[in-house]
Structure formats: C-alpha cells, structure tokens
Short mmCIF file of C-alpha atoms and ligand atoms in Angstrom, two decimals:
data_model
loop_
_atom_site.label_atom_id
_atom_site.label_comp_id
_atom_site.label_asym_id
_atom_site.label_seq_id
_atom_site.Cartn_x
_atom_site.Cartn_y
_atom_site.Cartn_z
CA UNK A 3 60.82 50.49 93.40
CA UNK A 4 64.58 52.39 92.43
CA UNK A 5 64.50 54.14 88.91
CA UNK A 6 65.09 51.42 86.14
CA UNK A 7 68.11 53.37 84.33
CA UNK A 8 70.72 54.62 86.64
CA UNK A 9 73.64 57.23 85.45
CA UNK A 10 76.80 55.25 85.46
CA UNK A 11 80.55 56.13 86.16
CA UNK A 12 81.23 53.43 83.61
CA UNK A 13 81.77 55.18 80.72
CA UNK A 14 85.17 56.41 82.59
CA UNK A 15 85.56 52.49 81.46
CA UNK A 16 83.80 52.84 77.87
CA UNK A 17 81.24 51.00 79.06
CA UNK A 18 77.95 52.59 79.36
CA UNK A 19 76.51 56.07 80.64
CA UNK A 20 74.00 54.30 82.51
CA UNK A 21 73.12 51.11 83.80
CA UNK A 22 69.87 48.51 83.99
CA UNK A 23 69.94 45.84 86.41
CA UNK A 24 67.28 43.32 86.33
CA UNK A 25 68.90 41.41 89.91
CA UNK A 26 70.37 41.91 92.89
CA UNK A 27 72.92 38.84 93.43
CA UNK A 28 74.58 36.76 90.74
CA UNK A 29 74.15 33.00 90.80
CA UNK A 30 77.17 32.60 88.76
CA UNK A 31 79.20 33.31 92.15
CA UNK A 32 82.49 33.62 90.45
CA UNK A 33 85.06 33.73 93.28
CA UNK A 34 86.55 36.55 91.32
CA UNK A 35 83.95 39.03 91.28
CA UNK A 36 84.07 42.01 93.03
CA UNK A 37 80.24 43.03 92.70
CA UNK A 38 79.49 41.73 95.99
CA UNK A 39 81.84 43.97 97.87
CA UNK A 40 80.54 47.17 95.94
CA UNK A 41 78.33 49.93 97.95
CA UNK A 42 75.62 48.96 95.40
CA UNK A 43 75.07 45.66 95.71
CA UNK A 44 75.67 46.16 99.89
CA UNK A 45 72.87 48.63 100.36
CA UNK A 46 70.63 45.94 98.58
CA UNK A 47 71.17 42.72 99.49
CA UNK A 48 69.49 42.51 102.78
CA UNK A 49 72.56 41.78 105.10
CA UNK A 50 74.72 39.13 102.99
CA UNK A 51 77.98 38.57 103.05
CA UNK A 52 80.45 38.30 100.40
CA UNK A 53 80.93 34.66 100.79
CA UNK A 54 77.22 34.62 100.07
CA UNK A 55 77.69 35.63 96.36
CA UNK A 56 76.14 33.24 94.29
CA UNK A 57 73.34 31.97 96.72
CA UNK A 58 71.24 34.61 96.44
CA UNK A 59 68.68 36.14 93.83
CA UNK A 60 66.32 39.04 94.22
CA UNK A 61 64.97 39.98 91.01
CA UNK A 62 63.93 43.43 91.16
CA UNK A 63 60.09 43.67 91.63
CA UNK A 64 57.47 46.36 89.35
CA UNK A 65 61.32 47.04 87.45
CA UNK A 66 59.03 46.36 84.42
CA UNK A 67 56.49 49.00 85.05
CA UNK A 68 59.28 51.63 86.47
CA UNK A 69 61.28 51.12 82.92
CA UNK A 70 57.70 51.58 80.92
CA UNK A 71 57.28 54.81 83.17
CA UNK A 72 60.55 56.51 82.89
CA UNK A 73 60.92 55.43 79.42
CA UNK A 74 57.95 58.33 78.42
CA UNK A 75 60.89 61.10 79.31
CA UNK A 76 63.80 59.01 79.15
CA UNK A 77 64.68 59.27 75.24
CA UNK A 78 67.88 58.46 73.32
CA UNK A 79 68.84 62.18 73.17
CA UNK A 80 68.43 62.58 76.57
CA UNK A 81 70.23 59.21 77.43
CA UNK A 82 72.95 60.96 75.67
CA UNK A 83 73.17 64.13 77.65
CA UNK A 84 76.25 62.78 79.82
CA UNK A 85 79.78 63.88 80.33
CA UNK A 86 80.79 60.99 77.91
CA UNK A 87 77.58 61.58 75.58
CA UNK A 88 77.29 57.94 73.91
CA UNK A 89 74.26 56.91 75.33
CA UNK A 90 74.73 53.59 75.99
CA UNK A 91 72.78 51.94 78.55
CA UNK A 92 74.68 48.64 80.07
CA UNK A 93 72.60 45.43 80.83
CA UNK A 94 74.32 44.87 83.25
CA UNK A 95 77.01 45.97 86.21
CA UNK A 96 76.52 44.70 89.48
CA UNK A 97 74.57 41.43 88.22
CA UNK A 98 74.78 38.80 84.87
CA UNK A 99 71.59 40.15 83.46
CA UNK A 100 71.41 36.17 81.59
CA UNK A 101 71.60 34.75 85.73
CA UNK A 102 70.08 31.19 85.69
CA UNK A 103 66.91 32.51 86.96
CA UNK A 104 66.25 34.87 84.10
CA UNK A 105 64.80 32.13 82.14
CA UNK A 106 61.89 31.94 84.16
CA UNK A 107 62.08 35.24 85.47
CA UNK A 108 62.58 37.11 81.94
CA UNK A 109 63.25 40.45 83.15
CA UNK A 110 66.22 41.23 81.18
CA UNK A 111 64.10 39.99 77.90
CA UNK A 112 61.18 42.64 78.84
CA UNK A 113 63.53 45.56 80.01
CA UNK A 114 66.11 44.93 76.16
CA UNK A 115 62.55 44.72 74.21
CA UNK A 116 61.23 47.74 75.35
CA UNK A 117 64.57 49.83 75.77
CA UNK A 118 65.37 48.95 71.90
CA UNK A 119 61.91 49.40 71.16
CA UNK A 120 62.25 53.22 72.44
CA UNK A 121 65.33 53.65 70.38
CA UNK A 122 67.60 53.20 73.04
CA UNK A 123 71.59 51.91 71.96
CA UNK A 124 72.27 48.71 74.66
CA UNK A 125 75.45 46.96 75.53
CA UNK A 126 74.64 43.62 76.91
CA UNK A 127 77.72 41.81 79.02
CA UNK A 128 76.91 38.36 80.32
CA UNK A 129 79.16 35.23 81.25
CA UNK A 130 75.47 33.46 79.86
CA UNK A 131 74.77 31.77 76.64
CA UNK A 132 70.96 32.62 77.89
CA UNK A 133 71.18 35.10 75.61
CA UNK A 134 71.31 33.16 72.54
CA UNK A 135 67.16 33.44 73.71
CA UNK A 136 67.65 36.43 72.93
CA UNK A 137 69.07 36.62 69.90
CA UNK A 138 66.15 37.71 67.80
CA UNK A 139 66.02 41.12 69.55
CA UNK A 140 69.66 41.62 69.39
CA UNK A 141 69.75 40.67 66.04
CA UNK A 142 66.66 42.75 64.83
CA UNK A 143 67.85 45.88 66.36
CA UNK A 144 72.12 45.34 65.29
CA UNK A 145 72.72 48.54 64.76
CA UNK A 146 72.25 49.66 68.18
CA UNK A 147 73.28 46.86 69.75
CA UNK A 148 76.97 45.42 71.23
CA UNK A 149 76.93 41.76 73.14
CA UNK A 150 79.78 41.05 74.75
CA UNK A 151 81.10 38.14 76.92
CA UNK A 152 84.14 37.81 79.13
CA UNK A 153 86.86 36.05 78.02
CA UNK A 154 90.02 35.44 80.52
CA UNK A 155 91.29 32.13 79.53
CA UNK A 156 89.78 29.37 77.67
CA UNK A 157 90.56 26.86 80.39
CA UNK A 158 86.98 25.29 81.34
CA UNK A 159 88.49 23.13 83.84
CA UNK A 160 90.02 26.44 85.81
CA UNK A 161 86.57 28.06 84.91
CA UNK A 162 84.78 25.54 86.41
CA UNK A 163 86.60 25.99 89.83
CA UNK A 164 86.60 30.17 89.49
CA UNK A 165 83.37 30.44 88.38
CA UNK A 166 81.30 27.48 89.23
CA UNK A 167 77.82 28.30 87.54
CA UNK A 168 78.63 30.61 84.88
CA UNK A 169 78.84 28.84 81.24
CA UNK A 170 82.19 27.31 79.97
CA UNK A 171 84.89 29.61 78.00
CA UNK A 172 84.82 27.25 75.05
CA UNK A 173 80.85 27.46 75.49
CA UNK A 174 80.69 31.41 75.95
CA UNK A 175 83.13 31.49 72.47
CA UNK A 176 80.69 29.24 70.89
CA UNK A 177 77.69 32.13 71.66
CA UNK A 178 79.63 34.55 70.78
CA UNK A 179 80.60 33.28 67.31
CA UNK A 180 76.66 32.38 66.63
CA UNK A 181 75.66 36.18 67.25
CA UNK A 182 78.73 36.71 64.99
CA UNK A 183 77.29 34.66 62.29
CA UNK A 184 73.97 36.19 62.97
CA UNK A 185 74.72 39.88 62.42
CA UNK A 186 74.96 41.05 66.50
CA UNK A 187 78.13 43.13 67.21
CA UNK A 188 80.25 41.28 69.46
CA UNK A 189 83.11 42.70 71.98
CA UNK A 190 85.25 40.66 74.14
CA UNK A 191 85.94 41.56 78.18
CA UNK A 192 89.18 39.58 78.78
CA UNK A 193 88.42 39.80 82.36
CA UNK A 194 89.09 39.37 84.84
CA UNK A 195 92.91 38.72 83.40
CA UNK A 196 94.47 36.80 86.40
CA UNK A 197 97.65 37.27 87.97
CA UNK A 198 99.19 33.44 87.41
CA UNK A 199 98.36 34.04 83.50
CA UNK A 200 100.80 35.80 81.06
CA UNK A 201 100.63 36.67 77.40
CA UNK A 202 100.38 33.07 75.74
CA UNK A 203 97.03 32.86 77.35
CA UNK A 204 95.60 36.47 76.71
CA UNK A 205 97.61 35.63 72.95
CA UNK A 206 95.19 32.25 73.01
CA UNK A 207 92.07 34.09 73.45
CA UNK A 208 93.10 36.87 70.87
CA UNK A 209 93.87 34.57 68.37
CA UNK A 210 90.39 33.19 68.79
CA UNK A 211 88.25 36.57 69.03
CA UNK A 212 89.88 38.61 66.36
CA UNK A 213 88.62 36.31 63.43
CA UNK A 214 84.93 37.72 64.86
CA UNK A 215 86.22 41.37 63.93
CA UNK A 216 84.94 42.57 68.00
CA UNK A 217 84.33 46.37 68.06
CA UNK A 218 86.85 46.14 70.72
CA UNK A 219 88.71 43.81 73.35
CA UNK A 220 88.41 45.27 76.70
CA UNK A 221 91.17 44.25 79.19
CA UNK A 222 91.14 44.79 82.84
CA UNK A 223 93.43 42.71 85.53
CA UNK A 224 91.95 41.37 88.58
CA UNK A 225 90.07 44.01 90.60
CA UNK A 226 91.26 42.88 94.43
CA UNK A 227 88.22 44.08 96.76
CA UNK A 228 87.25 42.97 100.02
CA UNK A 229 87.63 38.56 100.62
CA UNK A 230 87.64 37.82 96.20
CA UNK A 231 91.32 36.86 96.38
CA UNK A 232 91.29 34.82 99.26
CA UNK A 233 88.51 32.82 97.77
CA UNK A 234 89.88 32.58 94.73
CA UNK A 235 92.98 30.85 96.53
CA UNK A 236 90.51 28.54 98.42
CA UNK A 237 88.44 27.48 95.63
CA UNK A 238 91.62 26.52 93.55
CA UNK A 239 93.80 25.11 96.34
CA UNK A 240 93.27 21.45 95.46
CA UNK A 241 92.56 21.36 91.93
CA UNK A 242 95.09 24.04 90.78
CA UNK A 243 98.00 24.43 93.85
CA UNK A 244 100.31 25.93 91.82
CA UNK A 245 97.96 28.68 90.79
CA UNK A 246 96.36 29.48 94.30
CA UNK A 247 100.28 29.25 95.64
CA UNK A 248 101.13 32.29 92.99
CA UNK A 249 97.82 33.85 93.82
CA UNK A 250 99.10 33.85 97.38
CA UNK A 251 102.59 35.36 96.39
CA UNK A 252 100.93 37.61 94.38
CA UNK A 253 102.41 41.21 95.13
CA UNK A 254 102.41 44.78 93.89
CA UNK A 255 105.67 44.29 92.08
CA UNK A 256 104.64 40.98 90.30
CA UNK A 257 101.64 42.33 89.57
CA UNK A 258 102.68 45.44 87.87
CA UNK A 259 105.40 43.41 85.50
CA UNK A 260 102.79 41.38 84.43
CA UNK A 261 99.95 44.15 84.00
CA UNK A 262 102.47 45.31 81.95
CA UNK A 263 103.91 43.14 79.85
CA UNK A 264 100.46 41.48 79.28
CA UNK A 265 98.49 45.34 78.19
CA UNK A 266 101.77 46.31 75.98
CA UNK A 267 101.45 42.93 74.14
CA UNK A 268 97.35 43.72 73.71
CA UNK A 269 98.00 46.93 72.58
CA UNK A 270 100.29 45.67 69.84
CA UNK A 271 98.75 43.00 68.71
CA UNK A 272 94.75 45.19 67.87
CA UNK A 273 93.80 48.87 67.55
CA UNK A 274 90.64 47.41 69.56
CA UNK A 275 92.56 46.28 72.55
CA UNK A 276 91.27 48.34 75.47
CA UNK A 277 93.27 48.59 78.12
CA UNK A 278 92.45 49.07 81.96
CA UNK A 279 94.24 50.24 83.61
CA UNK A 280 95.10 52.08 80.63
CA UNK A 281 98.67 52.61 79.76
CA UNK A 282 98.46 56.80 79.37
CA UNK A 283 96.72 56.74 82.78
CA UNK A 284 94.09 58.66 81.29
CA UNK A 285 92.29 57.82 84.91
CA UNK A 286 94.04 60.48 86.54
CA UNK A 287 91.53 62.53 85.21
CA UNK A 288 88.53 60.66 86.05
CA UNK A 289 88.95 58.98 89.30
CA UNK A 290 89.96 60.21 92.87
CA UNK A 291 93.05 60.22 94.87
CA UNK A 292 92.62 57.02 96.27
CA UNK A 293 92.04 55.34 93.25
CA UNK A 294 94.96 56.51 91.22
CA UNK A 295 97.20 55.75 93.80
CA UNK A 296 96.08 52.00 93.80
CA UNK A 297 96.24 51.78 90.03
CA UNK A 298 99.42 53.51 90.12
CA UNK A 299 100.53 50.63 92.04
CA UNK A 300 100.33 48.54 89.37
CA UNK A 301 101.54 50.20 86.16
CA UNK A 302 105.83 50.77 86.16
CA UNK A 303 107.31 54.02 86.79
CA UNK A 304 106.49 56.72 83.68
CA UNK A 305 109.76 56.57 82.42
CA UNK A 306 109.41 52.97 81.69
CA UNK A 307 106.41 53.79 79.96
CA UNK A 308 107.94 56.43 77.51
CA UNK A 309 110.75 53.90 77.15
S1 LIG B 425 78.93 36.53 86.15
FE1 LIG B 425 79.74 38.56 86.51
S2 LIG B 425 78.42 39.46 88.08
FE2 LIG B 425 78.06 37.25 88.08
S3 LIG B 425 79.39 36.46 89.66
FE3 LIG B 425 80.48 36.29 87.72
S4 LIG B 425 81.71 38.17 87.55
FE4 LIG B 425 80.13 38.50 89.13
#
C-alpha cells in the first residue's frame, strides 16, 4: 500500500500541498479529462488505455489503515511545512473522490473523518452531489473546510454528452447552494472552460455562483493531453456538430483570443476569479521549460497584456 497523503505540485495551482486519493479510475469518464493521460494514474492502472477512462475502478486497498498510520506523525504543522505552507490536503486529483462507487465503498467518508478529526484543513473537489452524504462532516468541521464543484457551463444536455456519469450542472449548483445554506465554504472550478464557449457562458455561471459569496472562482481552459480532444469531438459529433466542428478548428491562435478575452472578463467581474493560466504568468516561476512554452502559446504577446 502507497502513503495515504502525497506532496502535491498543486499548490503552484492554489490547490492543495498534498493530495488523498481514495481511487484509481474515475467512473465519471468525462471525455475532457486529462487524469487518464497523467504519469500517475498510468503507473497505476494496470495497462488501460485512455479510452478506458470511466470503465474502471480500483479503490485503493488498507488506504484506511495507511492514513490511520501516517496520521500519528503527519500533523497540521507539519502538513504545512511546504514551499506554499497552507496545508491543505486535496480530496482529490487524479480521481472524483464522490465516484459512484464511493457509496458503497466509503473510502473518501473514512479518510475526510479522520483527516478533520486530526486537525487537518481539506479541500474537497468533486463533479458528485455524493457529498451532500457528507455534509455533516463538512459542515461540523467549516472552518477548515472548502467544497468545491466544477462549473463550465450550465448546459446539462452538453454535460450529458461530455461527461456522461458525472451529476448535471444545474444538479452540481443545486449541492453547492445546500452546503451554502448549511455553513460549508464553497469555491467554484469553472473547468474545464471549453474552447467553443465565450464570456456569456462563463458570465452565466458567474452570475449564478457569486450570490454564494465562493472563497474563490478558479478558471482554467481545456488542458489538451494525449486522445481528450479527439474524444471530446467524437462524443459531441451528432448531438452538438457545430461544437465538435469548432473543437476540430480549434487552434493556437483561436485559442489564445478566447483564453483571453474570457480570463480578462473573470478578472473584472470578482477579486476571487482565479485565473489559469494566469494573466502575470506567474508560472514562469514554477513550472519548466516545456510547460511555459505551451502556456505561452495561449496567452497574447506581453505587450497586449500591459495594453
Ligand atoms: S469527474 Fe473529474 S476526475 Fe472524474 S472523469 Fe470527470 S474530470 Fe476526470
């Protein structure tokens, strides 16, 4: 069995310093997702292929006993001994931590009640309203606590087609604005924000979080890695042509007009609009070559910026 709580390079993102997670697969299988074509999820999931995302499950045996065990040294001063020095452990990257299968399997419920039991400060992130199980830990332990859901659109009928089991938009806004009502600090992911949208839709889901008062609204475009856009095309070729025909066309120059028109109008519109890429390209400082250059690719020229 792997250590429960792994160090994480997401709090380059604001994310999390470190990261639990309860499965390896998602049965949500968003075409989108990238998870499936990260080293992490490769070295785990026993040969399948990205086009296998979705099918598969493997919750992660003894993870139970391994948290109970490293929580004895693992405190929340040492959790926040990290370059970013939050301490916030993620539930989850790599996974939906609320998967179908967690209601039977109720790892994520064990690992939240005994990491908030031992003080710990947890940012759950689920496409799920499984959580609303869990509301009575989240909502026991608020101060040290941050749910969030992603948000890209609130189109459930282009949901339903990008990410066939996860719940519905209007369905995930619903949970949200329950933990809302109950007390839980909420944050919004609009991600991933698609290419073929522009800012009337990230506007429409704005106009709909903000009432909630989020701790923040985290943006971040579609991550392109390994077959996720040409799935995405197939999976909305008959129901939405005109999309997957834009998807197709998609290019760097289209892509970094709209990044940037879409961010700009975030950034005006709340002080808790998060940006990623963000516009100062604070990444340059975080992330290697390779990395900046593809990011680059998508934000205009600097001048433009300053403009
Ligand atoms: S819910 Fe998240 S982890 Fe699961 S398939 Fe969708 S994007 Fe990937």
């Amino acid at each position: 069995m792997t250590t429960a709580i792994n160090p994480s390079q997401l709090w380059k993102k604001r994310l999390g310093d470190w990261v639990l997670n309860p499965y390896v697969g998602c049965e949500h299988g968003c075409f989108h997702c990238y998870c499936p074509a990260m080293p992490g999820v490769k070295f785990m999931n026993h040969g399948h292929s990205q086009r296998e995302w979705g099918k598969y499950l493997y919750p992660k045996s003894g993870l139970v006993d391994a948290l109970r065990d490293q929580l004895r040294n693992f405190t929340p001063d040492r959790a926040k001994r990290t370059e970013w020095g939050d301490g916030w452990i993620l539930m989850s990257f790599l996974t939906d931590c609320y998967t179908p299968s967690e209601a039977k399997h109720k790892l994520t419920r064990q690992c939240l009640q005994l990491l908030l039991d031992a003080g710990h400060k947890v940012r759950v992130q689920t496409r799920s309203v499984l959580v609303e199980r869990d509301f009575d830990l989240l909502a026991a332990h608020a101060d040290r606590v941050l749910l969030g859901t992603s948000l890209p659109h609130l189109d459930d009928k282009l949901a339903r087609a990008l990410e066939p089991r996860a719940a519905a938009p209007s369905r995930r806004l619903r949970m949200l604005e329950k933990a809302a009502a109950a007390g839980i600090p909420v944050y919004v992911a609009v991600a991933p924000f698609l290419p073929f949208h522009d800012r009337d839709v990230l506007e429409g889901v704005l106009s709909k979080v903000l009432p909630l008062r989020p701790r923040e609204i985290f943006c971040e475009v579609l991550n392109p890695k390994g077959d996720n856009l040409a799935m995405m095309e197939e999976a909305l070729t008959s129901a939405f042509p005109e999309q997957a025909a834009r998807l197709a066309a998609y290019s760097p120059e289209h892509w970094s007009k709209f990044t940037w028109s879409v961010l700009k109008h975030g950034l005006a519109r709340s002080r808790r609009f998060i940006p990623w890429p963000d516009t100062q390209r604070q990444w340059r400082t975080h992330l290697p070559e390779a990395s900046v250059s593809f990011l680059d690719r998508f934000l205009p020229p600097r001048e433009l910026l300053a403009a």
